[in-house]
Coordinates of C-alpha atoms in Angstrom, one line a residue:
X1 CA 9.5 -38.4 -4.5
X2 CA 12.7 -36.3 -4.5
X3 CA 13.9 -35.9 -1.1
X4 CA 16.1 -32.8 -0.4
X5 CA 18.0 -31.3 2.5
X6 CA 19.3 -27.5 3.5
X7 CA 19.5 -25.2 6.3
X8 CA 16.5 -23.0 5.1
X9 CA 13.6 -23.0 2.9
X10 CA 11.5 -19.8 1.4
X11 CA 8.2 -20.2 0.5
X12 CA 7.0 -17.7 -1.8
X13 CA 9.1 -15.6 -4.3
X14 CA 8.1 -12.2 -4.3
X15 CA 9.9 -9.1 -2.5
X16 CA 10.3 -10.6 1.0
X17 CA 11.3 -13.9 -0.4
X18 CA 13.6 -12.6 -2.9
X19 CA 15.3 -10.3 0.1
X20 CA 14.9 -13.7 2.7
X21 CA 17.1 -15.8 -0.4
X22 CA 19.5 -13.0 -1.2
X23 CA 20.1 -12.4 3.3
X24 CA 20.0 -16.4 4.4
X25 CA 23.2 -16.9 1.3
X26 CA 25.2 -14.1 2.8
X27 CA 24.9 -15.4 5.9
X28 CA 26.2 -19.0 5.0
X29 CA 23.2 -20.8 5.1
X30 CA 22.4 -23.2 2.1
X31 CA 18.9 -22.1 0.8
X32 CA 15.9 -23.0 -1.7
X33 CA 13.3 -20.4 -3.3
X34 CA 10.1 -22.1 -3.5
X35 CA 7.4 -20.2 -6.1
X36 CA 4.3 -22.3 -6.9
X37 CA 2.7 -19.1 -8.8
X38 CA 3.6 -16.3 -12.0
X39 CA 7.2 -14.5 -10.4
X40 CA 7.3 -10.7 -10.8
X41 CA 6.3 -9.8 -7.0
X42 CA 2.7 -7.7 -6.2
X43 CA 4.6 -4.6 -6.7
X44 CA 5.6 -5.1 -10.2
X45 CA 2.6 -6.9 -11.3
X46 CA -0.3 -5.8 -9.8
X47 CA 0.5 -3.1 -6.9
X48 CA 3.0 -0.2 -6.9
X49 CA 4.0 0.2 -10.3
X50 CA 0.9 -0.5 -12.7
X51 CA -1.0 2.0 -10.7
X52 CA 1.4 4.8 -10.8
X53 CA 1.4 4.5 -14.2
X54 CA -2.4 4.5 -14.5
X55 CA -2.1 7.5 -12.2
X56 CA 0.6 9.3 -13.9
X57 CA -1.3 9.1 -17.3
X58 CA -4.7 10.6 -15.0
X59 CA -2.3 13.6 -13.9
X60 CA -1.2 14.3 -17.4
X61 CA -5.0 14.4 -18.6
X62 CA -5.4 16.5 -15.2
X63 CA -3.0 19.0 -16.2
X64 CA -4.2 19.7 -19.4
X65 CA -7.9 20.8 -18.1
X66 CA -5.7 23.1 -15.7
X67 CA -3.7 24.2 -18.0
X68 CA -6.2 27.4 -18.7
X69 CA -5.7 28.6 -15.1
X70 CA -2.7 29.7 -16.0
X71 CA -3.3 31.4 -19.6
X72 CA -2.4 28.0 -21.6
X73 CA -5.2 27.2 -23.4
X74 CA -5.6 23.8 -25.6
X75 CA -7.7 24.8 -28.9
X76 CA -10.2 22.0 -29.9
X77 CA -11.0 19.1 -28.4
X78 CA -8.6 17.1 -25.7
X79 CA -9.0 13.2 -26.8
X80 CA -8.1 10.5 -24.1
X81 CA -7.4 7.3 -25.5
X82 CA -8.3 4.6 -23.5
X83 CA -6.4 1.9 -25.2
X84 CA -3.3 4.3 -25.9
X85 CA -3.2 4.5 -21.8
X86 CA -3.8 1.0 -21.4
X87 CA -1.4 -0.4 -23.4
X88 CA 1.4 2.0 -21.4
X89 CA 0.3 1.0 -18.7
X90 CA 1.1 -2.7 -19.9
X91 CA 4.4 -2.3 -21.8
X92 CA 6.1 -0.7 -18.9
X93 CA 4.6 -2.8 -16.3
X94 CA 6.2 -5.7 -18.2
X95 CA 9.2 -3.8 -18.2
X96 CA 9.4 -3.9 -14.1
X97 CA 8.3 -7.3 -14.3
X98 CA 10.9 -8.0 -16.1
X99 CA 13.5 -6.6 -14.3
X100 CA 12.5 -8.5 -11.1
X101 CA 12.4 -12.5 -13.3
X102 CA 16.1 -11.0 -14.3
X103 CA 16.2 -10.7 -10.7
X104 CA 14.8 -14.6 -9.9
X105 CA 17.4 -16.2 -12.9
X106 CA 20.2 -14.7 -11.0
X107 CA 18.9 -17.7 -8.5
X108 CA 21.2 -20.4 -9.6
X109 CA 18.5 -23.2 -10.7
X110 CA 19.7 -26.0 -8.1
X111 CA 18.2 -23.6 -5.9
X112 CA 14.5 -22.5 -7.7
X113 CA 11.9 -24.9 -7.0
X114 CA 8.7 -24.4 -8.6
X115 CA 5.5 -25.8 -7.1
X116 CA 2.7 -25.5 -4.5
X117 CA 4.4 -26.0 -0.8
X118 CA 3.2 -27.4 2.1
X119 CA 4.7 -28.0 5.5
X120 CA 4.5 -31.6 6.4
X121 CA 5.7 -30.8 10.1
X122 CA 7.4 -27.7 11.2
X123 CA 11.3 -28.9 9.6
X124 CA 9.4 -30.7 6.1
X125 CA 8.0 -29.0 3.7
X126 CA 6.1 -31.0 0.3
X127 CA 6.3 -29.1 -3.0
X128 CA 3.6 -30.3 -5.3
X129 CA 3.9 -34.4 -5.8
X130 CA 7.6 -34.5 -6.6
X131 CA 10.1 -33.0 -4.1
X132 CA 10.3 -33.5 0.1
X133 CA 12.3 -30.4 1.4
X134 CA 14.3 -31.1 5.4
X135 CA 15.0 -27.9 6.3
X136 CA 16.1 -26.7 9.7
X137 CA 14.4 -23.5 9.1
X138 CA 12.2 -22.1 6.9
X139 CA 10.9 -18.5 5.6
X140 CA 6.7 -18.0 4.8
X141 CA 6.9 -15.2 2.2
X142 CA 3.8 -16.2 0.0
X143 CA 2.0 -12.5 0.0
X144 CA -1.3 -12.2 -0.1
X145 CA -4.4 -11.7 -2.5
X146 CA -7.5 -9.2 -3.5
X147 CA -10.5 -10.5 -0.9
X148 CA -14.1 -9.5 -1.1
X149 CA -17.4 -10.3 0.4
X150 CA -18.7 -13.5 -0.8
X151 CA -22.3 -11.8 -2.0
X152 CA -20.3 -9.9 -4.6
X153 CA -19.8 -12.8 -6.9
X154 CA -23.3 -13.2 -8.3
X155 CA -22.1 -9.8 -10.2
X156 CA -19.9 -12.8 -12.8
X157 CA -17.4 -11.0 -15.2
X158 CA -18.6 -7.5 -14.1
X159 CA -16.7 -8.0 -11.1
X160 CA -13.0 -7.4 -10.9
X161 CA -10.2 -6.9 -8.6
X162 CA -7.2 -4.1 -9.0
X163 CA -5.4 -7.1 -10.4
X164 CA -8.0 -7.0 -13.2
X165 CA -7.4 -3.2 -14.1
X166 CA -3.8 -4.0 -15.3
X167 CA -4.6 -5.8 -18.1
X168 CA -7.4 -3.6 -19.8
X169 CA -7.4 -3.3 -23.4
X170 CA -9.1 0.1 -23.4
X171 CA -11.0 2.1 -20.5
X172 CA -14.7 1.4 -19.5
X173 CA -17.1 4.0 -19.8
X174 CA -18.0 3.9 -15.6
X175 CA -16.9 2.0 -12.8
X176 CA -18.5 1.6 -9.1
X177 CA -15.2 1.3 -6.7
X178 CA -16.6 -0.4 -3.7
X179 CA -14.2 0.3 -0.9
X180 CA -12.4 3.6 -0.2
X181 CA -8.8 2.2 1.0
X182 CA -5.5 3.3 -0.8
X183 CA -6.2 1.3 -3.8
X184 CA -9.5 2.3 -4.3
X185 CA -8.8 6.2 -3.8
X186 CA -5.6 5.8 -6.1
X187 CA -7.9 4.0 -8.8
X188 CA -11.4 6.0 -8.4
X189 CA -9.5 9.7 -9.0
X190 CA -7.1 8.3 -11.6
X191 CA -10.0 6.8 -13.6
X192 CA -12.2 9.6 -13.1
X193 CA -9.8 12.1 -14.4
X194 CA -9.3 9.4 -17.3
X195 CA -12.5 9.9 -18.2
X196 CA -14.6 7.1 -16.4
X197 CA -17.4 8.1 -14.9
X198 CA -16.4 6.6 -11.4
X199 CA -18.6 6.6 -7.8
X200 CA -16.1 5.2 -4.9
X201 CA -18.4 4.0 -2.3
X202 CA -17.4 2.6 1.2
X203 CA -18.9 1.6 4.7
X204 CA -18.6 3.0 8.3
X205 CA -17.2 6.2 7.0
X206 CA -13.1 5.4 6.7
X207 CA -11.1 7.1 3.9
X208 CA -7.4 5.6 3.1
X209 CA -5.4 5.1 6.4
X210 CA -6.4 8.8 7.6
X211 CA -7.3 8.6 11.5
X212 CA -7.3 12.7 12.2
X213 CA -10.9 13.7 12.1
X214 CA -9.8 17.0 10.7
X215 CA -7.6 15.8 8.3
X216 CA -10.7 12.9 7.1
X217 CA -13.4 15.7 6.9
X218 CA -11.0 17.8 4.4
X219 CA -10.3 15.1 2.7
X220 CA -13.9 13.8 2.0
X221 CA -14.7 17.0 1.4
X222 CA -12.0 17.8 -1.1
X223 CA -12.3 14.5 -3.0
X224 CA -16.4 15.0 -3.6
X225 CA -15.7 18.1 -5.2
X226 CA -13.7 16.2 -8.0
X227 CA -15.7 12.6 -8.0
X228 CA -18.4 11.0 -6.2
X229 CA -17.0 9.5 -2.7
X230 CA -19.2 8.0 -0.2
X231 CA -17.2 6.5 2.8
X232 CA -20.2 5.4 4.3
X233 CA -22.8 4.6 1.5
X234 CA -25.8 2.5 2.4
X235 CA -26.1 0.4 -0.4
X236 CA -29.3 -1.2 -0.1
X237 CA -28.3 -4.0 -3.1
X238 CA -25.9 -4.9 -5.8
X239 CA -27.3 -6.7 -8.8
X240 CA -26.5 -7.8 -12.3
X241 CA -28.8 -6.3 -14.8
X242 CA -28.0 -7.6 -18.1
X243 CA -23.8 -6.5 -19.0
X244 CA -24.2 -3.9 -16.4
X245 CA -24.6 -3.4 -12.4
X246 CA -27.2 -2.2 -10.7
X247 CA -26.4 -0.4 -7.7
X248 CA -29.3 0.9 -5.4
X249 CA -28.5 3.2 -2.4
X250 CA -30.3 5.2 0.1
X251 CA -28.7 8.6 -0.3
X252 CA -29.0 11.5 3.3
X253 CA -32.4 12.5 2.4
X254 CA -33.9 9.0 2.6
X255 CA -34.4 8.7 -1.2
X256 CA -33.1 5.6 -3.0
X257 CA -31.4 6.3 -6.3
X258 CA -30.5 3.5 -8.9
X259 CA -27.4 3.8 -10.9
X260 CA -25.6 1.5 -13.4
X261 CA -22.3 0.4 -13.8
X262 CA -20.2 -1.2 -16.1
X263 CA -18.3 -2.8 -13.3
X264 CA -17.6 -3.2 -9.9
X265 CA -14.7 -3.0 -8.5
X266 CA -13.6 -5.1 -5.2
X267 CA -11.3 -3.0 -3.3
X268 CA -12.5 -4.3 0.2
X269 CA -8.9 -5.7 1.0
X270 CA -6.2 -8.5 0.6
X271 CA -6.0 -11.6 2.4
X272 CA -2.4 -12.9 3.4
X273 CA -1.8 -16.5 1.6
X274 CA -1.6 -18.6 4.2
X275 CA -4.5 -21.1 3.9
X276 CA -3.3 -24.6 2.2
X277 CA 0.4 -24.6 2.9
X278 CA -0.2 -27.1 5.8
X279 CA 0.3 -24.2 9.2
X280 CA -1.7 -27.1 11.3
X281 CA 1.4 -29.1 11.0
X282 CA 3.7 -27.2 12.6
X283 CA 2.3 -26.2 15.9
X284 CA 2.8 -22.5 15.3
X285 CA 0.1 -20.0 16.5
X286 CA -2.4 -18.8 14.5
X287 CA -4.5 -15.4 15.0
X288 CA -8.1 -15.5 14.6
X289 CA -7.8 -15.1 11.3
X290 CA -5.5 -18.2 10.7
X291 CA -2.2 -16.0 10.0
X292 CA 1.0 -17.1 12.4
X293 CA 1.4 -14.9 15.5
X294 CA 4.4 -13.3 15.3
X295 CA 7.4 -11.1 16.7
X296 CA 8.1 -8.1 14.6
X297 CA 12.0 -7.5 15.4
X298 CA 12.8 -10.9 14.5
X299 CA 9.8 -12.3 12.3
X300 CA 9.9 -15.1 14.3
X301 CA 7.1 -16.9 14.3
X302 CA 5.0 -18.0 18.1
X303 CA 4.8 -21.5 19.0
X304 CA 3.9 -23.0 22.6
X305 CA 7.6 -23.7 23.1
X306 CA 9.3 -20.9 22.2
X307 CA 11.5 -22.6 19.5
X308 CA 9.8 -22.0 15.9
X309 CA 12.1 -22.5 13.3
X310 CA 9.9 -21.1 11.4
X311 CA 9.9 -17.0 9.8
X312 CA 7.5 -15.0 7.9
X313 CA 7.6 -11.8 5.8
X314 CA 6.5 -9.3 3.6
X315 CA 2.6 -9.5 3.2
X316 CA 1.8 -12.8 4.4
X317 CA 1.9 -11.5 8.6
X318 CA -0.8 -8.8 7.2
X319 CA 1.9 -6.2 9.6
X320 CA 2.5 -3.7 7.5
X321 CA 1.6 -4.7 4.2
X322 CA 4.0 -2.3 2.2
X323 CA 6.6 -3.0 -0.5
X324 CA 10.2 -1.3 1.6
X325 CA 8.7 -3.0 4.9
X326 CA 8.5 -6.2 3.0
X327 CA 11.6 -5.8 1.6
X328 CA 13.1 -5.3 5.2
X329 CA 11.4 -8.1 6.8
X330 CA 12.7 -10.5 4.4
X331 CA 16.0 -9.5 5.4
X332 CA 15.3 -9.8 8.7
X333 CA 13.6 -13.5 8.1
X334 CA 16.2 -14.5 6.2
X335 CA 19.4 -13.5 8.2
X336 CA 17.8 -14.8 11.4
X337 CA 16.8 -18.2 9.3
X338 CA 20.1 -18.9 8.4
X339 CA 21.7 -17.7 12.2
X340 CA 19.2 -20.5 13.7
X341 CA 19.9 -23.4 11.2
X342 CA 23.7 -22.3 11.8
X343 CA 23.8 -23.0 15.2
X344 CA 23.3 -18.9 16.4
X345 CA 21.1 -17.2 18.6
X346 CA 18.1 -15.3 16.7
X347 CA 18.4 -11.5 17.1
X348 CA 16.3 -8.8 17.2
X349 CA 16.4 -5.9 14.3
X350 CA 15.2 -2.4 15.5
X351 CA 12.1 -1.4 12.5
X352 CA 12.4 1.8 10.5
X353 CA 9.7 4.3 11.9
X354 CA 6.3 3.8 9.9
X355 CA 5.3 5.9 6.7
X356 CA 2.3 5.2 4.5
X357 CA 1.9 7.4 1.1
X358 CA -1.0 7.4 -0.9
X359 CA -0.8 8.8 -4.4
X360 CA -4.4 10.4 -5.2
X361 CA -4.2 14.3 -5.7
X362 CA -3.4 15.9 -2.8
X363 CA -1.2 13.0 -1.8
X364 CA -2.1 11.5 1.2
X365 CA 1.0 11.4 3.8
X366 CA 0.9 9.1 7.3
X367 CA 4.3 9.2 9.7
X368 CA 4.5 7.2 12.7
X369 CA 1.0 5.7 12.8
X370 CA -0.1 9.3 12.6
X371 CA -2.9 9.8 14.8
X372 CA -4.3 6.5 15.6
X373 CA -0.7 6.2 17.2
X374 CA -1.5 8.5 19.7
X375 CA -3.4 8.4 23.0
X376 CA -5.9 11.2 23.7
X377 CA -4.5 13.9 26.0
X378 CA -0.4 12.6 25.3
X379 CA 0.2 15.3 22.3
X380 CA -0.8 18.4 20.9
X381 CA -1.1 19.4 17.8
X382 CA -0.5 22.0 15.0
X383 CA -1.8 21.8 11.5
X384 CA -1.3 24.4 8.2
X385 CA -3.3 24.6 5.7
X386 CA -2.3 24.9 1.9
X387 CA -4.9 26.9 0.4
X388 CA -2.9 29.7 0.9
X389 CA 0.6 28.4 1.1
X390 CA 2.6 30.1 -1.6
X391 CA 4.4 27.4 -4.1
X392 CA 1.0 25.8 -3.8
X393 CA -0.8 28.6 -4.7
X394 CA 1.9 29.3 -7.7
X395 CA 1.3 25.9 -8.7
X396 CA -2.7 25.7 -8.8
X397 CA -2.3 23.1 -6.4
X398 CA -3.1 24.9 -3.7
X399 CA -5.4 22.2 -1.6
X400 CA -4.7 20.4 1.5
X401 CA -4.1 20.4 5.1
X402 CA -1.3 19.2 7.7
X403 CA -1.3 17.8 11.0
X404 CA 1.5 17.9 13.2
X405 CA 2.2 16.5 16.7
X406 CA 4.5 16.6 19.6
X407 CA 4.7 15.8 23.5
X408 CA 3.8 18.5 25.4
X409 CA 6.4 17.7 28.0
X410 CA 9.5 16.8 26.0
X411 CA 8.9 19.0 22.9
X412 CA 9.6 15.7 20.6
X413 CA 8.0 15.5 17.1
X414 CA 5.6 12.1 17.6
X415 CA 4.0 11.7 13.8
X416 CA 2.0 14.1 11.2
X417 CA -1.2 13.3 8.8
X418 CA -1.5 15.0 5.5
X419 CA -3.7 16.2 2.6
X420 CA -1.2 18.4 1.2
X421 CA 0.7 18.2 -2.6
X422 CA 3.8 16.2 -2.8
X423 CA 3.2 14.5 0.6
X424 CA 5.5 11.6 -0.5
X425 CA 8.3 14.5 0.0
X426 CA 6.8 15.8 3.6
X427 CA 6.2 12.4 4.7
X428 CA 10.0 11.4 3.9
X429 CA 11.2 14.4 5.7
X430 CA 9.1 13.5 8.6
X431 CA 9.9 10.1 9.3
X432 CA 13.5 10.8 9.2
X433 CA 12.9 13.4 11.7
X434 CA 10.5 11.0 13.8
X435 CA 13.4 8.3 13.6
X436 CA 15.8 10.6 14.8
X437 CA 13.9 11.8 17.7
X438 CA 14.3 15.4 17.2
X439 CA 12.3 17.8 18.7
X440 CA 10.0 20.4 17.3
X441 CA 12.6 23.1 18.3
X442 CA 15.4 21.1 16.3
X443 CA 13.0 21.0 13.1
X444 CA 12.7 24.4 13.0
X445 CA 16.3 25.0 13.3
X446 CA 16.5 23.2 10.1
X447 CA 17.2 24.9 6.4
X448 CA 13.8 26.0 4.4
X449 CA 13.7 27.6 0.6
X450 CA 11.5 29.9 -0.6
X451 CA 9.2 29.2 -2.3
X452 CA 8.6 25.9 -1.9
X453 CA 5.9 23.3 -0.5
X454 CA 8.4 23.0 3.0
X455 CA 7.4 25.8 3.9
X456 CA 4.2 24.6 4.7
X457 CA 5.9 22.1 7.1
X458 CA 7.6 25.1 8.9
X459 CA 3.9 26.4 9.2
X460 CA 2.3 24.1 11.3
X461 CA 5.8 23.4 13.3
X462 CA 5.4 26.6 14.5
X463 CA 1.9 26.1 15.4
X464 CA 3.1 23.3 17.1
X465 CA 5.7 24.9 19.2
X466 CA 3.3 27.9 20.1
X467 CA 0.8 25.4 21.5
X468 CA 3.8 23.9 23.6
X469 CA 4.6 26.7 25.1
X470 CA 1.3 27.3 26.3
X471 CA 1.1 23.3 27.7

C-alpha cells in the first residue's frame, strides 16, 4: 500500500471540496482531493442547474397558454415535446458539468486521488486498497444523497429520485411527487405545466421551507389552483400494479380514491454522506443521526478534547444544505485546515445572513430564517399583497403575498417570507439589507422605480413601520 504524507486531506470533490483545495493551497498548506464517485458536484449534475432548466422550459410552455391574456393568440395546436425538453435539459447540463471537471483537471494530478476514503484514526485516512494518506488535518466534503422511506422500494423501477429526472429520454404521461420540499414543488409545477399530469402529495401539512402561516395558507391555496398539492395527504397505501402505481388516499370527506401513476417520485429528503468513511475512528461527535457535531464559524468539527483536526463542509453537516453556503464553508474548512496543520490558531469566519429561493411560480423567497427565526411576541409584522400591485398586474403575474418583520423597539428589519414573482430579486435585496442591519426607516429611505415589482417591498415596509409606531 502507497503511503503518503501532507498537511491536509479533502474528502469529497464537489463544491465545498473544490472551494476547501482551492483555500488550504493559498494558504500554504500542501493538499490532496480525494473523489471516490462521478466529479461534476450536486449542483451541476443533479441539483441547481438541471432543474432550472427543466423549469425554464415549463415557464416557456407557461407563457404560451398566457399568452391570450394579453391579445397574443397561438392559432392551432401548442405541441410540447417531451424528448425535445429532455434532451435540453441534458446537453446543457453536461455543459455545466463540464465546466466544473475543467475545473477538477486544473488540480495538478499528484494531488487527485480517486477512490473510496476512510479514516483509519483521526490523522489517517485509507483510500480504497492502494493508498494510506498522514495528514495533519483533514476536510469531510462528501455531500449527501436522495433518502426515502424504506417501504417505498417494493414500487422497483417505478420509483425514482430527482437524480433520476435528469436523465429522461422523453416525459412520462403522470407522476405522484411524494414530498412537498423545494425539489418536489420545483419539479411538481414544472412537470405539470410540461404536460404531466402530476399530484404532489406530503405529510403533516409543510410546503417548501415556508414557516408564516399566512404566507403557507396562500401558498397551498395558490398552488391547488394550478396542480394537485396535498401537504398533508393520508395515503392509506402505495402499491405496484403492473408498470404503474397505485396510490390509495383518504381524501376530507372520508372517501378513499385510487389513482395511478406512472411513477413515484421520492422527494422525502437527502442524507449527508457520512456512513462508511470510518467517523468511529476518530473520536469526533456524532449527532443522533451519526453526522459530526460541529461549529459553524469555523467548521470545526467537536471532539471530547477540544482539538479535532478534523473539518467539514458543504452538504455533508446537513447546516444549510445550499450550493453559495457550501461554497463558503469550504473556504472556511479549508483556510482553517491549512492554519491548524501550519502551526496557527483556528479562527472564526462571521456567516453571510441566510436566504433560501425556491423557483416554482410565484418564487418562493426566505431571508434570515424568515419566521421560524423569530420568537412570538419579539417582532411585528407587515405583509403586501401582489394581486394588485401594478408591474404584477401589467405582467399577468399578479399573485403572491409578502411578509415583513422588524423589532418593535429598535425599528431594525429582522427577515421577510414571500409568495410574490421574482422573489429571487426581493429576497437578494433583503438579505443585504438584514446583513447590514438597517432599519425599516433606512429601507424606505432607499431609491424605488415605477413600475416595478419593488414596489411591492416598499408596500409592506410601510405596513411595517405604521405597525411600529403604534408598538
Amino acid at each position: 500500500m502507497k503511503t503518503m504524507q501532507v498537511d491536509v486531506a479533502i474528502i469529497g470533490a464537489g463544491t465545498a471540496g473544490l472551494a476547501a483545495y482551492r483555500s488550504a493551497k493559498a494558504a500554504g498548506a500542501s493538499v490532496v482531493i480525494i473523489e471516490g464517485g462521478d466529479h461534476g458536484t450536486t449542483c451541476a449534475r443533479v441539483g441547481c442547474m438541471p432543474s432550472k432548466l427543466l423549469i425554464a422550459a415549463a415557464d416557456a410552455a407557461d407563457a404560451v397558454g398566457k399568452a391570450p391574456g394579453f391579445g397574443v393568440h397561438v392559432d392551432g395546436v401548442v405541441r410540447i415535446d417531451g424528448g425535445e425538453v429532455m434532451d435540453r435539459v441534458r446537453r446543457e447540463r453536461d455543459r455545466f458539468v463540464d465546466f466544473v471537471l475543467g475545473d477538477v483537471q486544473d488540480i495538478s494530478e499528484t494531488d487527485r486521488i480517486r477512490g473510496h476514503a476512510a479514516f483509519v484514526d483521526k490523522h489517517t485516512i485509507a483510500v480504497a486498497d492502494y493508498s494510506l494518506i498522514r495528514c495533519k488535518s483533514s476536510v469531510i466534503a462528501t455531500g449527501s444523497r436522495a433518502t426515502y422511506p424504506d417501504t417505498f422500494k417494493s414500487l422497483g423501477d417505478r420509483l425514482i429520485i430527482s437524480d433520476d429526472v435528469f436523465n429522461w429520454r422523453d416525459l412520462p404521461k403522470s407522476l405522484a411527487v411524494m414530498g412537498p420540499g423545494i425539489i418536489g414543488l420545483e419539479l411538481g409545477q414544472a412537470l405539470h405545466r410540461l404536460g404531466v399530469r402530476v399530484a404532489v402529495l406530503g405529510r403533516g401539512g409543510r410546503l417548501g421551507p415556508i414557516n408564516d402561516p399566512e404566507i403557507l395558507a396562500y401558498a397551498v391555496a395558490a398552488f391547488n389552483r394550478e396542480f394537485a398539492l396535498e401537504p398533508d395527504a393520508h395515503v392509506e397505501s402505495m402499491e405496484r400494479d403492473g408498470d404503474r402505481v397505485a396510490i390509495r388516499r383518504k381524501g376530507a370527506d372520508g372517501k378513499v380514491d385510487v389513482e395511478h401513476f406512472d411513477y413515484v417520485l421520492a422527494a422525502t429528503g437527502r442524507t449527508p454522506n457520512v456512513s462508511g468513511i470510518g467517523l468511529d475512528q476518530t473520536g469526533i461527535d456524532l449527532d443522533e443521526k451519526g453526522v459530526p457535531c460541529f461549529d459553524p464559524l469555523t467548521t470545526r468539527t467537536i471532539d471530547a478534547a477540544g482539538t479535532s483536526p478534523i473539518f467539514i463542509a458543504g452538504d455533508a453537516n446537513n447546516f444549510i444544505p445550499l450550493l453559495h453556503e457550501a461554497a463558503d464553508e469550504g473556504r472556511i474548512a479549508g483556510r482553517n485546515a491549512a492554519r491548524l496543520a501550519l502551526g496557527s490558531e483556528v479562527t472564526p469566519v462571521p456567516r453571510r445572513v441566510p436566504i433560501g429561493i425556491v423557483f416554482t411560480d410565484p418564487q418562493i423567497g426566505i431571508v434570515g430564517g424568515g419566521y421560524h427565526a423569530l420568537s412570538a411576541g419579539s417582532f411585528v409584522s407587515g405583509q403586501a399583497s401582489f394581486e394588485d400591485q401594478g408591474r404584477s398586474r401589467i405582467m399577468l403575474k399578479n399573485k403572491g403575498l409578502l411578509k415583513v418583520y422588524a423589532d418593535p423597539a429598535t425599528g431594525r428589519f429582522l427577515g421577510a417570507e414571500m409568495l410574490v414573482p421574482a422573489a429571487e430579486h426581493l429576497a437578494h435585496l433583503l438579505a443585504w439589507a438584514l446583513q447590514n442591519k438597517m432599519t425599516v426607516t433606512q429601507m424606505l429611505e432607499m431609491p424605488f422605480y415605477h413600475p416595478v415589482i419593488e414596489e411591492g417591498l416598499r408596500t409592506a415596509l410601510r405596513d411595517v413601520k405604521a405597525k411600529l409606531r403604534r408598538a
